[in-house]
Amino acid sequence: MTKDKIVLPGEQVSTSEELGPGEGTFEEDGIIKASRFGKYQVDQKNRTATVKPLTSVPVELKKGDIVLAHVGMVRSNMIIADVIHVIGQKRAISGDTNGTLRVSEISQGYVKDPATEFAPGDIIRAKVTQVKPSIQLHTKDRDLGSIKSLCSKCRHTLQKKGNILECENCNNKEKRKAAQDYGTFDPNKL
Ligand SMILES: [Zn+2]
């Protein structure tokens, strides 16, 4: 991987044979992965992989922003997702980033259980419908939803095959409310 590449949380940046896990990264089964959205850099002195936040003046979230969010918890009536990036802004986000996606805001159609649409670790593209007192999101449009999901069994990135996501490593099939451009999103072309 080249230096200064922008990476998504959960994305592989190196291996533990090459580098140790440094700031903004963690190790999982010998793979060094990004724990946050940011720039991948190698700390040559300490031989560690690091992911630094995008620098410059932080941006405040606004209603109507299209954002990337990292799904944390999936509850019976909502999803909790950390807003990691505002599309079109090469900046870190200031203040609260803890977003809520209610079950009624996931899809145009009726959704009974959020767990059928998203899973922890998903990177989703969502629209901000409210900022205060809490960040509210929706993913109803075709270009909104998951842009990158990991296999719940083996953690490999799932590939879109028609309306289903498939793991090429273990053949596991999973359902998501996927964005129409699922799998083609490149954070370096923001
Ligand atoms: Zn798998």
PDB file of C-alpha atoms and ligand atoms in Angstrom:
ATOM      1  CA  MET A   1       0.000   0.000   0.000  1.00  0.00           C
ATOM      2  CA  THR A   2       1.300   3.456  -0.857  1.00  0.00           C
ATOM      3  CA  LYS A   3       1.862   6.081   1.807  1.00  0.00           C
ATOM      4  CA  ASP A   4      -0.707   8.741   2.638  1.00  0.00           C
ATOM      5  CA  LYS A   5      -3.548   6.719   1.233  1.00  0.00           C
ATOM      6  CA  ILE A   6      -6.911   7.585   2.762  1.00  0.00           C
ATOM      7  CA  VAL A   7      -8.450   4.524   4.390  1.00  0.00           C
ATOM      8  CA  LEU A   8     -11.750   3.492   5.925  1.00  0.00           C
ATOM      9  CA  PRO A   9     -12.094   1.988   9.408  1.00  0.00           C
ATOM     10  CA  GLY A  10     -11.523  -1.766   9.221  1.00  0.00           C
ATOM     11  CA  GLU A  11      -9.485  -1.540   6.025  1.00  0.00           C
ATOM     12  CA  GLN A  12      -6.255  -3.521   5.839  1.00  0.00           C
ATOM     13  CA  VAL A  13      -3.188  -1.280   5.796  1.00  0.00           C
ATOM     14  CA  SER A  14      -0.388  -3.746   6.488  1.00  0.00           C
ATOM     15  CA  THR A  15       0.467  -7.079   8.078  1.00  0.00           C
ATOM     16  CA  SER A  16       2.026  -7.796  11.456  1.00  0.00           C
ATOM     17  CA  GLU A  17       5.001  -9.333   9.668  1.00  0.00           C
ATOM     18  CA  GLU A  18       5.773  -5.959   8.107  1.00  0.00           C
ATOM     19  CA  LEU A  19       4.752  -3.477  10.797  1.00  0.00           C
ATOM     20  CA  GLY A  20       3.374  -3.191  14.297  1.00  0.00           C
ATOM     21  CA  PRO A  21       0.015  -1.596  15.069  1.00  0.00           C
ATOM     22  CA  GLY A  22       0.446   2.112  15.872  1.00  0.00           C
ATOM     23  CA  GLU A  23      -1.882   5.066  16.454  1.00  0.00           C
ATOM     24  CA  GLY A  24      -5.207   4.671  14.658  1.00  0.00           C
ATOM     25  CA  THR A  25      -4.723   0.992  13.860  1.00  0.00           C
ATOM     26  CA  PHE A  26      -5.257  -2.414  15.426  1.00  0.00           C
ATOM     27  CA  GLU A  27      -4.166  -5.965  14.742  1.00  0.00           C
ATOM     28  CA  GLU A  28      -6.551  -8.794  13.898  1.00  0.00           C
ATOM     29  CA  ASP A  29      -5.289 -12.245  12.918  1.00  0.00           C
ATOM     30  CA  GLY A  30      -1.941 -10.921  11.703  1.00  0.00           C
ATOM     31  CA  ILE A  31      -3.517  -8.103   9.702  1.00  0.00           C
ATOM     32  CA  ILE A  32      -3.045  -4.442  10.633  1.00  0.00           C
ATOM     33  CA  LYS A  33      -6.291  -2.556  10.080  1.00  0.00           C
ATOM     34  CA  ALA A  34      -7.370   1.061  10.365  1.00  0.00           C
ATOM     35  CA  SER A  35      -9.417   1.833  13.472  1.00  0.00           C
ATOM     36  CA  ARG A  36     -10.484   5.189  12.067  1.00  0.00           C
ATOM     37  CA  PHE A  37     -10.963   7.184   8.901  1.00  0.00           C
ATOM     38  CA  GLY A  38      -7.794   8.967   7.929  1.00  0.00           C
ATOM     39  CA  LYS A  39      -4.436   8.945   6.197  1.00  0.00           C
ATOM     40  CA  TYR A  40      -2.307   5.827   6.292  1.00  0.00           C
ATOM     41  CA  GLN A  41       1.328   6.522   7.134  1.00  0.00           C
ATOM     42  CA  VAL A  42       4.262   4.335   8.136  1.00  0.00           C
ATOM     43  CA  ASP A  43       6.142   5.413  11.227  1.00  0.00           C
ATOM     44  CA  GLN A  44       9.598   4.398   9.986  1.00  0.00           C
ATOM     45  CA  LYS A  45      11.285   5.027  13.323  1.00  0.00           C
ATOM     46  CA  ASN A  46       9.046   2.681  15.293  1.00  0.00           C
ATOM     47  CA  ARG A  47       8.157   0.420  12.342  1.00  0.00           C
ATOM     48  CA  THR A  48       4.468   0.876  12.998  1.00  0.00           C
ATOM     49  CA  ALA A  49       1.467   1.484  10.780  1.00  0.00           C
ATOM     50  CA  THR A  50      -0.504   4.597  11.707  1.00  0.00           C
ATOM     51  CA  VAL A  51      -3.717   6.222  10.523  1.00  0.00           C
ATOM     52  CA  LYS A  52      -3.754   9.955  11.183  1.00  0.00           C
ATOM     53  CA  PRO A  53      -6.929  12.053  11.103  1.00  0.00           C
ATOM     54  CA  LEU A  54      -7.287  14.326   8.084  1.00  0.00           C
ATOM     55  CA  THR A  55      -5.772  17.590   9.189  1.00  0.00           C
ATOM     56  CA  SER A  56      -6.856  21.232   8.777  1.00  0.00           C
ATOM     57  CA  VAL A  57      -9.735  23.075  10.400  1.00  0.00           C
ATOM     58  CA  PRO A  58     -12.494  20.718  11.529  1.00  0.00           C
ATOM     59  CA  VAL A  59     -15.906  20.951   9.926  1.00  0.00           C
ATOM     60  CA  GLU A  60     -19.226  21.109  11.761  1.00  0.00           C
ATOM     61  CA  LEU A  61     -21.995  18.765  10.688  1.00  0.00           C
ATOM     62  CA  LYS A  62     -25.017  20.367   9.026  1.00  0.00           C
ATOM     63  CA  LYS A  63     -28.501  19.142   8.216  1.00  0.00           C
ATOM     64  CA  GLY A  64     -28.475  17.846   4.635  1.00  0.00           C
ATOM     65  CA  ASP A  65     -24.836  16.741   4.675  1.00  0.00           C
ATOM     66  CA  ILE A  66     -24.038  13.420   3.048  1.00  0.00           C
ATOM     67  CA  VAL A  67     -21.705  11.577   5.378  1.00  0.00           C
ATOM     68  CA  LEU A  68     -19.897   8.326   5.861  1.00  0.00           C
ATOM     69  CA  ALA A  69     -20.621   6.553   9.132  1.00  0.00           C
ATOM     70  CA  HIS A  70     -19.241   3.464  10.798  1.00  0.00           C
ATOM     71  CA  VAL A  71     -21.941   1.208  12.241  1.00  0.00           C
ATOM     72  CA  GLY A  72     -21.361   0.374  15.898  1.00  0.00           C
ATOM     73  CA  MET A  73     -24.409  -1.053  17.612  1.00  0.00           C
ATOM     74  CA  VAL A  74     -27.475  -2.541  15.959  1.00  0.00           C
ATOM     75  CA  ARG A  75     -30.504  -2.397  18.243  1.00  0.00           C
ATOM     76  CA  SER A  76     -34.080  -3.564  17.795  1.00  0.00           C
ATOM     77  CA  ASN A  77     -35.322  -0.153  16.608  1.00  0.00           C
ATOM     78  CA  MET A  78     -32.212   1.770  15.570  1.00  0.00           C
ATOM     79  CA  ILE A  79     -28.614   1.731  14.502  1.00  0.00           C
ATOM     80  CA  ILE A  80     -25.870   3.657  16.222  1.00  0.00           C
ATOM     81  CA  ALA A  81     -23.224   4.836  13.778  1.00  0.00           C
ATOM     82  CA  ASP A  82     -20.188   7.038  14.259  1.00  0.00           C
ATOM     83  CA  VAL A  83     -20.035   9.787  11.626  1.00  0.00           C
ATOM     84  CA  ILE A  84     -16.487   9.594  10.270  1.00  0.00           C
ATOM     85  CA  HIS A  85     -16.518  11.888   7.264  1.00  0.00           C
ATOM     86  CA  VAL A  86     -18.517  14.575   5.474  1.00  0.00           C
ATOM     87  CA  ILE A  87     -18.481  13.904   1.726  1.00  0.00           C
ATOM     88  CA  GLY A  88     -16.765  16.762  -0.097  1.00  0.00           C
ATOM     89  CA  GLN A  89     -14.891  17.993   2.974  1.00  0.00           C
ATOM     90  CA  LYS A  90     -11.315  16.879   3.462  1.00  0.00           C
ATOM     91  CA  ARG A  91     -11.487  17.666   7.121  1.00  0.00           C
ATOM     92  CA  ALA A  92     -12.030  16.081  10.475  1.00  0.00           C
ATOM     93  CA  ILE A  93     -15.431  16.560  12.101  1.00  0.00           C
ATOM     94  CA  SER A  94     -15.675  18.735  15.194  1.00  0.00           C
ATOM     95  CA  GLY A  95     -17.899  17.912  18.150  1.00  0.00           C
ATOM     96  CA  ASP A  96     -20.318  15.037  18.519  1.00  0.00           C
ATOM     97  CA  THR A  97     -20.162  12.308  15.873  1.00  0.00           C
ATOM     98  CA  ASN A  98     -22.534   9.810  17.440  1.00  0.00           C
ATOM     99  CA  GLY A  99     -25.327   9.323  14.896  1.00  0.00           C
ATOM    100  CA  THR A 100     -28.631   7.503  15.145  1.00  0.00           C
ATOM    101  CA  LEU A 101     -30.421   5.809  12.255  1.00  0.00           C
ATOM    102  CA  ARG A 102     -33.956   4.879  13.221  1.00  0.00           C
ATOM    103  CA  VAL A 103     -35.538   1.752  11.773  1.00  0.00           C
ATOM    104  CA  SER A 104     -38.125   3.845   9.865  1.00  0.00           C
ATOM    105  CA  GLU A 105     -35.314   5.861   8.210  1.00  0.00           C
ATOM    106  CA  ILE A 106     -33.374   2.922   6.750  1.00  0.00           C
ATOM    107  CA  SER A 107     -35.305   2.162   3.582  1.00  0.00           C
ATOM    108  CA  GLN A 108     -38.243   3.378   1.451  1.00  0.00           C
ATOM    109  CA  GLY A 109     -39.930   0.073   2.247  1.00  0.00           C
ATOM    110  CA  TYR A 110     -40.953  -1.235   5.644  1.00  0.00           C
ATOM    111  CA  VAL A 111     -38.123  -2.569   7.791  1.00  0.00           C
ATOM    112  CA  LYS A 112     -39.037  -4.570  10.882  1.00  0.00           C
ATOM    113  CA  ASP A 113     -35.582  -5.259  12.259  1.00  0.00           C
ATOM    114  CA  PRO A 114     -32.467  -3.130  11.542  1.00  0.00           C
ATOM    115  CA  ALA A 115     -30.321  -6.272  11.863  1.00  0.00           C
ATOM    116  CA  THR A 116     -31.677  -7.449   8.486  1.00  0.00           C
ATOM    117  CA  GLU A 117     -30.249  -4.330   6.809  1.00  0.00           C
ATOM    118  CA  PHE A 118     -26.990  -3.428   8.561  1.00  0.00           C
ATOM    119  CA  ALA A 119     -24.355  -5.035  10.771  1.00  0.00           C
ATOM    120  CA  PRO A 120     -21.649  -3.695  13.080  1.00  0.00           C
ATOM    121  CA  GLY A 121     -18.576  -2.668  11.090  1.00  0.00           C
ATOM    122  CA  ASP A 122     -20.507  -1.569   7.985  1.00  0.00           C
ATOM    123  CA  ILE A 123     -19.411   1.690   6.393  1.00  0.00           C
ATOM    124  CA  ILE A 124     -22.584   3.469   5.324  1.00  0.00           C
ATOM    125  CA  ARG A 125     -23.307   6.591   3.294  1.00  0.00           C
ATOM    126  CA  ALA A 126     -26.132   8.492   4.976  1.00  0.00           C
ATOM    127  CA  LYS A 127     -27.858  11.853   4.941  1.00  0.00           C
ATOM    128  CA  VAL A 128     -27.979  14.022   8.070  1.00  0.00           C
ATOM    129  CA  THR A 129     -31.598  14.920   8.907  1.00  0.00           C
ATOM    130  CA  GLN A 130     -30.903  16.565  12.250  1.00  0.00           C
ATOM    131  CA  VAL A 131     -27.805  17.731  14.111  1.00  0.00           C
ATOM    132  CA  LYS A 132     -29.159  18.988  17.432  1.00  0.00           C
ATOM    133  CA  PRO A 133     -29.906  17.812  20.059  1.00  0.00           C
ATOM    134  CA  SER A 134     -28.728  14.557  18.487  1.00  0.00           C
ATOM    135  CA  ILE A 135     -27.396  13.528  15.090  1.00  0.00           C
ATOM    136  CA  GLN A 136     -30.090  11.733  13.086  1.00  0.00           C
ATOM    137  CA  LEU A 137     -29.429   9.974   9.791  1.00  0.00           C
ATOM    138  CA  HIS A 138     -31.378   8.373   6.960  1.00  0.00           C
ATOM    139  CA  THR A 139     -30.375   5.900   4.243  1.00  0.00           C
ATOM    140  CA  LYS A 140     -33.610   5.813   2.198  1.00  0.00           C
ATOM    141  CA  ASP A 141     -32.216   6.910  -1.165  1.00  0.00           C
ATOM    142  CA  ARG A 142     -30.654   4.535  -3.709  1.00  0.00           C
ATOM    143  CA  ASP A 143     -27.209   6.056  -3.338  1.00  0.00           C
ATOM    144  CA  LEU A 144     -27.393   5.687   0.445  1.00  0.00           C
ATOM    145  CA  GLY A 145     -26.730   2.578   2.528  1.00  0.00           C
ATOM    146  CA  SER A 146     -23.721   0.351   2.974  1.00  0.00           C
ATOM    147  CA  ILE A 147     -20.722   1.031   0.751  1.00  0.00           C
ATOM    148  CA  LYS A 148     -18.539  -1.566   2.428  1.00  0.00           C
ATOM    149  CA  SER A 149     -19.513  -4.518   4.606  1.00  0.00           C
ATOM    150  CA  LEU A 150     -17.490  -7.284   6.160  1.00  0.00           C
ATOM    151  CA  CYS A 151     -18.387 -10.960   6.273  1.00  0.00           C
ATOM    152  CA  SER A 152     -19.742 -11.747   9.746  1.00  0.00           C
ATOM    153  CA  LYS A 153     -17.985 -15.119   9.672  1.00  0.00           C
ATOM    154  CA  CYS A 154     -14.493 -14.405   8.343  1.00  0.00           C
ATOM    155  CA  ARG A 155     -14.292 -10.563   8.187  1.00  0.00           C
ATOM    156  CA  HIS A 156     -13.390 -10.436   4.498  1.00  0.00           C
ATOM    157  CA  THR A 157     -15.001  -7.637   2.484  1.00  0.00           C
ATOM    158  CA  LEU A 158     -18.308  -8.749   0.972  1.00  0.00           C
ATOM    159  CA  GLN A 159     -18.872  -8.402  -2.790  1.00  0.00           C
ATOM    160  CA  LYS A 160     -22.204  -7.347  -4.293  1.00  0.00           C
ATOM    161  CA  LYS A 161     -23.893 -10.014  -6.420  1.00  0.00           C
ATOM    162  CA  GLY A 162     -27.270  -8.731  -7.553  1.00  0.00           C
ATOM    163  CA  ASN A 163     -29.300  -7.981  -4.453  1.00  0.00           C
ATOM    164  CA  ILE A 164     -27.132  -9.979  -2.105  1.00  0.00           C
ATOM    165  CA  LEU A 165     -23.635  -9.595  -0.693  1.00  0.00           C
ATOM    166  CA  GLU A 166     -21.342 -12.552  -1.000  1.00  0.00           C
ATOM    167  CA  CYS A 167     -18.041 -13.492   0.640  1.00  0.00           C
ATOM    168  CA  GLU A 168     -15.515 -14.796  -1.868  1.00  0.00           C
ATOM    169  CA  ASN A 169     -13.463 -16.286   0.944  1.00  0.00           C
ATOM    170  CA  CYS A 170     -16.048 -18.480   2.708  1.00  0.00           C
ATOM    171  CA  ASN A 171     -19.073 -18.237   0.343  1.00  0.00           C
ATOM    172  CA  ASN A 172     -21.224 -16.778   3.109  1.00  0.00           C
ATOM    173  CA  LYS A 173     -24.166 -14.741   1.789  1.00  0.00           C
ATOM    174  CA  GLU A 174     -25.524 -11.720   3.634  1.00  0.00           C
ATOM    175  CA  LYS A 175     -28.210  -9.121   3.077  1.00  0.00           C
ATOM    176  CA  ARG A 176     -27.674  -5.379   3.429  1.00  0.00           C
ATOM    177  CA  LYS A 177     -29.376  -2.131   2.514  1.00  0.00           C
ATOM    178  CA  ALA A 178     -26.518  -1.495   0.097  1.00  0.00           C
ATOM    179  CA  ALA A 179     -25.910   1.736  -1.782  1.00  0.00           C
ATOM    180  CA  GLN A 180     -26.229   1.300  -5.559  1.00  0.00           C
ATOM    181  CA  ASP A 181     -22.478   1.872  -5.982  1.00  0.00           C
ATOM    182  CA  TYR A 182     -21.573  -0.588  -3.225  1.00  0.00           C
ATOM    183  CA  GLY A 183     -17.986  -1.812  -3.560  1.00  0.00           C
ATOM    184  CA  THR A 184     -16.814   0.907  -5.935  1.00  0.00           C
ATOM    185  CA  PHE A 185     -16.376   3.670  -3.380  1.00  0.00           C
ATOM    186  CA  ASP A 186     -12.811   5.021  -3.233  1.00  0.00           C
ATOM    187  CA  PRO A 187     -12.062   7.314  -0.248  1.00  0.00           C
ATOM    188  CA  ASN A 188      -9.096   8.748  -2.188  1.00  0.00           C
ATOM    189  CA  LYS A 189     -11.472  10.294  -4.715  1.00  0.00           C
ATOM    190  CA  LEU A 190     -13.577  12.216  -2.225  1.00  0.00           C
TER     191      LEU A 190
HETATM  192 ZN    ZN B   1     -16.548 -14.924   4.774  1.00  0.00          ZN
END
